[in-house]
Short mmCIF file of C-alpha atoms in Angstrom, two decimals:
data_model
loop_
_atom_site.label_atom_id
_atom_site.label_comp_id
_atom_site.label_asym_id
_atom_site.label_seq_id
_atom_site.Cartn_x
_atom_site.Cartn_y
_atom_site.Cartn_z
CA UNK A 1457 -41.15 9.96 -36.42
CA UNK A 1458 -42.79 7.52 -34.24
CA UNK A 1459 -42.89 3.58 -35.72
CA UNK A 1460 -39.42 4.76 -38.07
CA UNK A 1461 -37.14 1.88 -37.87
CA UNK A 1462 -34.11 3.35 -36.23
CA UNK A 1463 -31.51 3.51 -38.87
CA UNK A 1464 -33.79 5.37 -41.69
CA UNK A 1465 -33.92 8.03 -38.42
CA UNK A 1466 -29.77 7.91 -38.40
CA UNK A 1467 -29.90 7.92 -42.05
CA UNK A 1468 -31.80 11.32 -42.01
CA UNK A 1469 -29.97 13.13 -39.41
CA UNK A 1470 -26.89 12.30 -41.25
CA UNK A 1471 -28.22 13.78 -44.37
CA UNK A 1472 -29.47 16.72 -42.08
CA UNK A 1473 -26.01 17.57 -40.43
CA UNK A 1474 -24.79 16.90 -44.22
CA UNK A 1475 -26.75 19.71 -45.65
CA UNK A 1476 -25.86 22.00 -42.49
CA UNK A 1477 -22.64 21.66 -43.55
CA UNK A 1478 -23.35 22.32 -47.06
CA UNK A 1479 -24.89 25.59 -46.57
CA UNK A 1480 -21.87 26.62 -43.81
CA UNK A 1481 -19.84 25.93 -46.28
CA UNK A 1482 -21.36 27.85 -49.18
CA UNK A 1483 -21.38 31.13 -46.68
CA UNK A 1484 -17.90 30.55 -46.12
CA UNK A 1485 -16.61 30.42 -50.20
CA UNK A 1486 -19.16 32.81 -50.95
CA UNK A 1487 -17.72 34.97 -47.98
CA UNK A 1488 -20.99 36.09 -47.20
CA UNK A 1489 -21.20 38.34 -44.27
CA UNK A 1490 -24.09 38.66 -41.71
CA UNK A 1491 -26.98 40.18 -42.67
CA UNK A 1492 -26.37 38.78 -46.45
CA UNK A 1493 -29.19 37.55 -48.30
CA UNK A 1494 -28.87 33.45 -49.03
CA UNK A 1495 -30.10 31.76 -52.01
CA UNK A 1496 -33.38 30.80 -52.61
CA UNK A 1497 -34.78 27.20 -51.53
CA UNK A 1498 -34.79 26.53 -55.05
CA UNK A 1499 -30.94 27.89 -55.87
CA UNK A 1500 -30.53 26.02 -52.63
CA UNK A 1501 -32.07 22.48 -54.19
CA UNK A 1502 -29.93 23.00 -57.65
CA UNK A 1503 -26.70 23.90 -55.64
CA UNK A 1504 -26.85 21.12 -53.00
CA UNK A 1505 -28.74 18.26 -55.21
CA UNK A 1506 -31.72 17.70 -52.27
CA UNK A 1507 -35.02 17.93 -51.92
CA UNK A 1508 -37.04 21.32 -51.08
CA UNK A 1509 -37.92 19.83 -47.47
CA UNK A 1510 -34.75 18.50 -46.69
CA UNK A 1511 -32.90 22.44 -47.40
CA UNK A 1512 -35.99 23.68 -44.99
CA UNK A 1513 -34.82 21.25 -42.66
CA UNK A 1514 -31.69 22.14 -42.41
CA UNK A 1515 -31.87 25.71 -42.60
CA UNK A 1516 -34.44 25.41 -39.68
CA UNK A 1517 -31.59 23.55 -37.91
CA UNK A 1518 -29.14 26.75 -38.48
CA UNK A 1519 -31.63 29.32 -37.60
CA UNK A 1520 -31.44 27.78 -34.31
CA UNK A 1521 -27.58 28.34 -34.04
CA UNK A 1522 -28.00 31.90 -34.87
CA UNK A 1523 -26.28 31.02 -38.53
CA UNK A 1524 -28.88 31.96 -40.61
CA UNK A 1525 -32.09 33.96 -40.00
CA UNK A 1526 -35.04 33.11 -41.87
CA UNK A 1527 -37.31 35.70 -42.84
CA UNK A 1528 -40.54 34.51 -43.72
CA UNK A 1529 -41.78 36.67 -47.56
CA UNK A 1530 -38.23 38.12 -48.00
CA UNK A 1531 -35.49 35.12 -48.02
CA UNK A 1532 -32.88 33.50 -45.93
CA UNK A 1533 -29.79 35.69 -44.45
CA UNK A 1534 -26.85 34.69 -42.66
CA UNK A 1535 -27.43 34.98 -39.05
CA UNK A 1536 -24.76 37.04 -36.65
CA UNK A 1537 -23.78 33.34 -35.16
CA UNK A 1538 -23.97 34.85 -31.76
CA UNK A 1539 -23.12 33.24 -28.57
CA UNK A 1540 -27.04 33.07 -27.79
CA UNK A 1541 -27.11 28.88 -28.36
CA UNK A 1542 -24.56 28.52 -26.01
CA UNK A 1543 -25.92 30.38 -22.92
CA UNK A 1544 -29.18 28.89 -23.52
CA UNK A 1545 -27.35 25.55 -23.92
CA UNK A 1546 -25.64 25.67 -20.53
CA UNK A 1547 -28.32 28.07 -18.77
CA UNK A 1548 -30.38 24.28 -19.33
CA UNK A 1549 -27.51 22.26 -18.53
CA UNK A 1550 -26.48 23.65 -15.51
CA UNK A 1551 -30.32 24.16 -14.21
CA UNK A 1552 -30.84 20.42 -15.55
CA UNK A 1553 -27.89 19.72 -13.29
CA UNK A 1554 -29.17 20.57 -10.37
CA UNK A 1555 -32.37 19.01 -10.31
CA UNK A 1556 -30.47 15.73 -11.23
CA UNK A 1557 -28.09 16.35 -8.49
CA UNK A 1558 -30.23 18.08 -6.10
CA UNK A 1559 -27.64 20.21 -5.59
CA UNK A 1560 -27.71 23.71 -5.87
CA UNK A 1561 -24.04 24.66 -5.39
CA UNK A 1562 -22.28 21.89 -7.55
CA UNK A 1563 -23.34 22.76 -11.64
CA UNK A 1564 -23.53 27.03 -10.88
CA UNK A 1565 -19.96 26.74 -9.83
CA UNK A 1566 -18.27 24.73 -12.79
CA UNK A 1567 -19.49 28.14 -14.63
CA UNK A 1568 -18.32 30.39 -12.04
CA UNK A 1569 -14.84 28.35 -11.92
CA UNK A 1570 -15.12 28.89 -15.61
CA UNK A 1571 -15.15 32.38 -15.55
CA UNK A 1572 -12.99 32.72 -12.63
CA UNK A 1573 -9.79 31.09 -14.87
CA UNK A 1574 -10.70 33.31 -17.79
CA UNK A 1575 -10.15 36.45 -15.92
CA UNK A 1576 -7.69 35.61 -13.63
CA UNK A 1577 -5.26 34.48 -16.80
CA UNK A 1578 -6.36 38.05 -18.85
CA UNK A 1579 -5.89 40.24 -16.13
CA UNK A 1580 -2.22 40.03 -16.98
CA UNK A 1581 -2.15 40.86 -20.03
CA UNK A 1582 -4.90 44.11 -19.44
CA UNK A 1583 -2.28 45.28 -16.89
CA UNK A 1584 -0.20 45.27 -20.26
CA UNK A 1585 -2.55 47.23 -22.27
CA UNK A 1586 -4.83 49.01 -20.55
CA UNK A 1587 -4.66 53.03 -21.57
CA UNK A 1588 -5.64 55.22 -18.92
CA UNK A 1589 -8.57 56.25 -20.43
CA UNK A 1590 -9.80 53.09 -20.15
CA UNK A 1591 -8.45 53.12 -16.48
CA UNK A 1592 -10.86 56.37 -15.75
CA UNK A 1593 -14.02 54.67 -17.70
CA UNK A 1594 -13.55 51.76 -15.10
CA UNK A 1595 -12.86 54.39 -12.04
CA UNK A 1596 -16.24 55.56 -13.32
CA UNK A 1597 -18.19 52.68 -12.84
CA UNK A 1598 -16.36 51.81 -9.84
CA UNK A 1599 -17.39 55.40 -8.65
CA UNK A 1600 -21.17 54.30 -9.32
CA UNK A 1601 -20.88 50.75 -7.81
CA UNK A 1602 -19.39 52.47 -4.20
CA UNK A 1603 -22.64 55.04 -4.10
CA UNK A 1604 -25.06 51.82 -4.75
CA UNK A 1605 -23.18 50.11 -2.24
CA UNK A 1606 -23.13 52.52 0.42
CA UNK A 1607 -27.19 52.13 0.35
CA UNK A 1608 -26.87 48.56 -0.09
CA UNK A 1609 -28.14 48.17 -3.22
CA UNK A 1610 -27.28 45.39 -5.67
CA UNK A 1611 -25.46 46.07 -9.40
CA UNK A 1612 -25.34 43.26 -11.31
CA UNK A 1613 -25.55 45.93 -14.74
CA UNK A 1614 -22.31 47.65 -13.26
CA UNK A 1615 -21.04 44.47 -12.54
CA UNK A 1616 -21.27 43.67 -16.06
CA UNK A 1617 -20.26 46.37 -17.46
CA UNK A 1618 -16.94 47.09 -15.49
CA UNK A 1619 -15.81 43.09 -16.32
CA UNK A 1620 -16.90 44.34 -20.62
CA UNK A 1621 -14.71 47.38 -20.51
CA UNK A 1622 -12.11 45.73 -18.50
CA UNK A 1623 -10.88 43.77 -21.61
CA UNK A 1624 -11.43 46.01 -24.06
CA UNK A 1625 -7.73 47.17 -24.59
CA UNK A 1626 -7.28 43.76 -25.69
CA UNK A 1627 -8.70 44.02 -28.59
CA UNK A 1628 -10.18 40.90 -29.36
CA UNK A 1629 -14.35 40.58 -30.26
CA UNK A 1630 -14.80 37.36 -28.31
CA UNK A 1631 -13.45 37.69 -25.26
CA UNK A 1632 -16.45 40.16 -24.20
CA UNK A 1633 -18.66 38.16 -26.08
CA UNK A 1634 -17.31 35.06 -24.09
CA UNK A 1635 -17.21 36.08 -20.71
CA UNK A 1636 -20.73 38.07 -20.83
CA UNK A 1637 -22.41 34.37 -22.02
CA UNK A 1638 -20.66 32.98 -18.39
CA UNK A 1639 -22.16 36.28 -16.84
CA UNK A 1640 -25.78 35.50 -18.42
CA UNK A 1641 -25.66 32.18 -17.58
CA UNK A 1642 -24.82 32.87 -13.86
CA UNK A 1643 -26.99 35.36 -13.77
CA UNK A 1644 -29.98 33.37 -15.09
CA UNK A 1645 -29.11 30.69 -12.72
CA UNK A 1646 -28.76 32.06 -9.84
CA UNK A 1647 -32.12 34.35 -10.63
CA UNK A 1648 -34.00 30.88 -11.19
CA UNK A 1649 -32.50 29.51 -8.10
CA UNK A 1650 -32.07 32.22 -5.45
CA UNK A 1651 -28.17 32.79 -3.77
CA UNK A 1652 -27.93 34.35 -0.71
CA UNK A 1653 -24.12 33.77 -0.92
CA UNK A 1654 -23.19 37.00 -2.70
CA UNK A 1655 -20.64 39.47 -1.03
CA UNK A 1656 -22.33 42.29 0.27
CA UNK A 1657 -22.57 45.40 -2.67
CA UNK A 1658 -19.81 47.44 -0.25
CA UNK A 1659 -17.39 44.47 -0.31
CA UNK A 1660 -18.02 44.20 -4.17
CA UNK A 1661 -17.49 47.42 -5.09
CA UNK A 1662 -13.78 47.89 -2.58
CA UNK A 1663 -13.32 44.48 -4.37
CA UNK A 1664 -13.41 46.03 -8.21
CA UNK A 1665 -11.71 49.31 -6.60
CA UNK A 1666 -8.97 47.16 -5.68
CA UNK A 1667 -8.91 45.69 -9.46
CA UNK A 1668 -8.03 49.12 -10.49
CA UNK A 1669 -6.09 50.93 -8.42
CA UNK A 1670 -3.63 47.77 -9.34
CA UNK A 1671 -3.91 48.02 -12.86
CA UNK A 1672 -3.00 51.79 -12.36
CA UNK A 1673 0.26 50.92 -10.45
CA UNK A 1674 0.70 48.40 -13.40
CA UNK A 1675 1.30 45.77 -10.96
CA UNK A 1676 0.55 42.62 -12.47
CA UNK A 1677 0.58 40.07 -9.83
CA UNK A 1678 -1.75 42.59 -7.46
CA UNK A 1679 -3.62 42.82 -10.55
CA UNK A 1680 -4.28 38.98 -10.79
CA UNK A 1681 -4.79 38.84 -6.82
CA UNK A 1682 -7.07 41.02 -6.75
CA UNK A 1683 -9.02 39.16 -9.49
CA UNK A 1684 -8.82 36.37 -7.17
CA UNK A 1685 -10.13 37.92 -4.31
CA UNK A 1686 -13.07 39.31 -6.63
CA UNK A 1687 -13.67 35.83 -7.23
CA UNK A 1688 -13.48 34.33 -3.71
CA UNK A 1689 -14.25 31.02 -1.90
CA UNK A 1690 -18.44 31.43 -2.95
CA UNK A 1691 -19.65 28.23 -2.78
CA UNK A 1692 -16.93 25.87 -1.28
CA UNK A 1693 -15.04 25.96 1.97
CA UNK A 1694 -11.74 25.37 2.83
CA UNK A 1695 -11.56 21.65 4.28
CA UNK A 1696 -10.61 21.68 7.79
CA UNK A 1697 -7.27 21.65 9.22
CA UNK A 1698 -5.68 18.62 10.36
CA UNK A 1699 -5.65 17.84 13.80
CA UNK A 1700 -1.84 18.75 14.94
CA UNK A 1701 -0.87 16.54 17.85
CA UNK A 1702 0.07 17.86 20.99
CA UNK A 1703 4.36 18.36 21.79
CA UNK A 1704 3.68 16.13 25.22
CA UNK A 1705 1.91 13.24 23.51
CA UNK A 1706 2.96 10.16 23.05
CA UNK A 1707 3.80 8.60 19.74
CA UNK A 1708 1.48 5.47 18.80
CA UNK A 1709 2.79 2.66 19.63
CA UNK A 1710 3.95 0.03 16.73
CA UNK A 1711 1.79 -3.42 16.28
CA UNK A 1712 3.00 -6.03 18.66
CA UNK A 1713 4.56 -8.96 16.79
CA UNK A 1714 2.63 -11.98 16.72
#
């Protein structure tokens, strides 16, 4: 609040966090799962020993990190603590970034480069794993992305939805979840910003049939080279060579000796 002397303000977002944590921790012992209704306010006020406003407060604050969801006349639930914080977190980061910077390259590819290492360490293992069912779901989409190519049309859904089934085999929830908040957050980016850098939808879709038709042969390394390729030099380019001297030129001559 305007005119607060500065430590009463510390003083209260230290009781805030404090009560945040509270209430984490109560889902957590209480192994409530999402969609589970939370205490009342008032349980809430017994439980934690604070005020009415200050359990608002703080459930207001956790509302906003997707781990609870208020519903006003019916209670308080535990949220699905979804990744949705954190793209809009770096979606306004990396846009803030650029203004700051003026640079329009610079903050889109830290998430890119992001991305890039993710995938280009789990390929490996999908070449592992992958079931060739899931090999003919991805021929599939490949299948689509050459037809929209071959008109020249863009597919940024395809796009998407080849990288989700890619890592499916592997069987973990939040790699998916992970790498589609990178995707969003390109995406968004780049929407708000305009790139006329992409690789052409023909070259995109050979690039993703190349992703497969290695993971069929079970070749690993082509597997993670052609992840690489997918990838590409986008926004930076190679420095320039050296300048190699001539086989006829002379060598420099050494400092004269004073």
């Amino acid at each position: 609040m305007p005119g607060q002397p500065r430590n009463s303000r510390t003083s209260e977002e230290s009781r805030n966090s404090r009560i945040q944590r509270q209430v984490m921790q109560l889902i957590i012992d209480r192994r409530l799962r999402a969609g589970a209704l939370l205490p009342t306010e008032a349980e809430l006020m017994d439980d934690l020993g604070v005020s009415r406003n200050s359990v608002r407060e703080a459930l207001k604050a956790l509302q906003a990190l997707d781990i609870v969801e208020i519903r006003h006349g019916y209670g308080t639930y535990v949220g699905q603590a979804s990744l949705t914080p954190l793209i809009d977190g770096l979606t306004f980061r990396t846009l803030a970034r650029q203004d700051q910077d003026h640079d329009d390259s610079g903050a889109l590819a830290e998430i890119l480069q992001v991305r890039e290492v993710l995938e280009e360490g789990l390929i490996r293992r999908v070449a592992a794993t992958v079931t060739e069912g899931e090999l003919d779901r991805l021929d599939a989409v490949v299948s689509r992305m050459e037809v929209a190519g071959r008109s020249g049309r863009a597919f940024p859904e395809l796009d998407r939805e080849f990288h989700e089934l890619l890592y499916a085999s592997l069987g973990n929830d939040l790699v998916p979840q992970l790498l589609a908040a990178f995707w969003t957050v390109f995406r968004r980016v780049s929407g708000a910003r305009g790139r006329p850098d992409d690789p052409s939808p023909g070259l995109t879709a050979r690039r993703h049939r190349d992703i497969v038709t290695a993971l069929r042969a079970r070749d690993v390394e082509g597997a993670q080279r052609a992840m690489a390729v997918h990838f590409g030099p986008r926004f930076f380019s190679p420095p320039p060579p050296l300048p190699v001297p001539s086989l006829g030129a002379a060598a420099p001559r050494p400092p004269l000796r004073p």
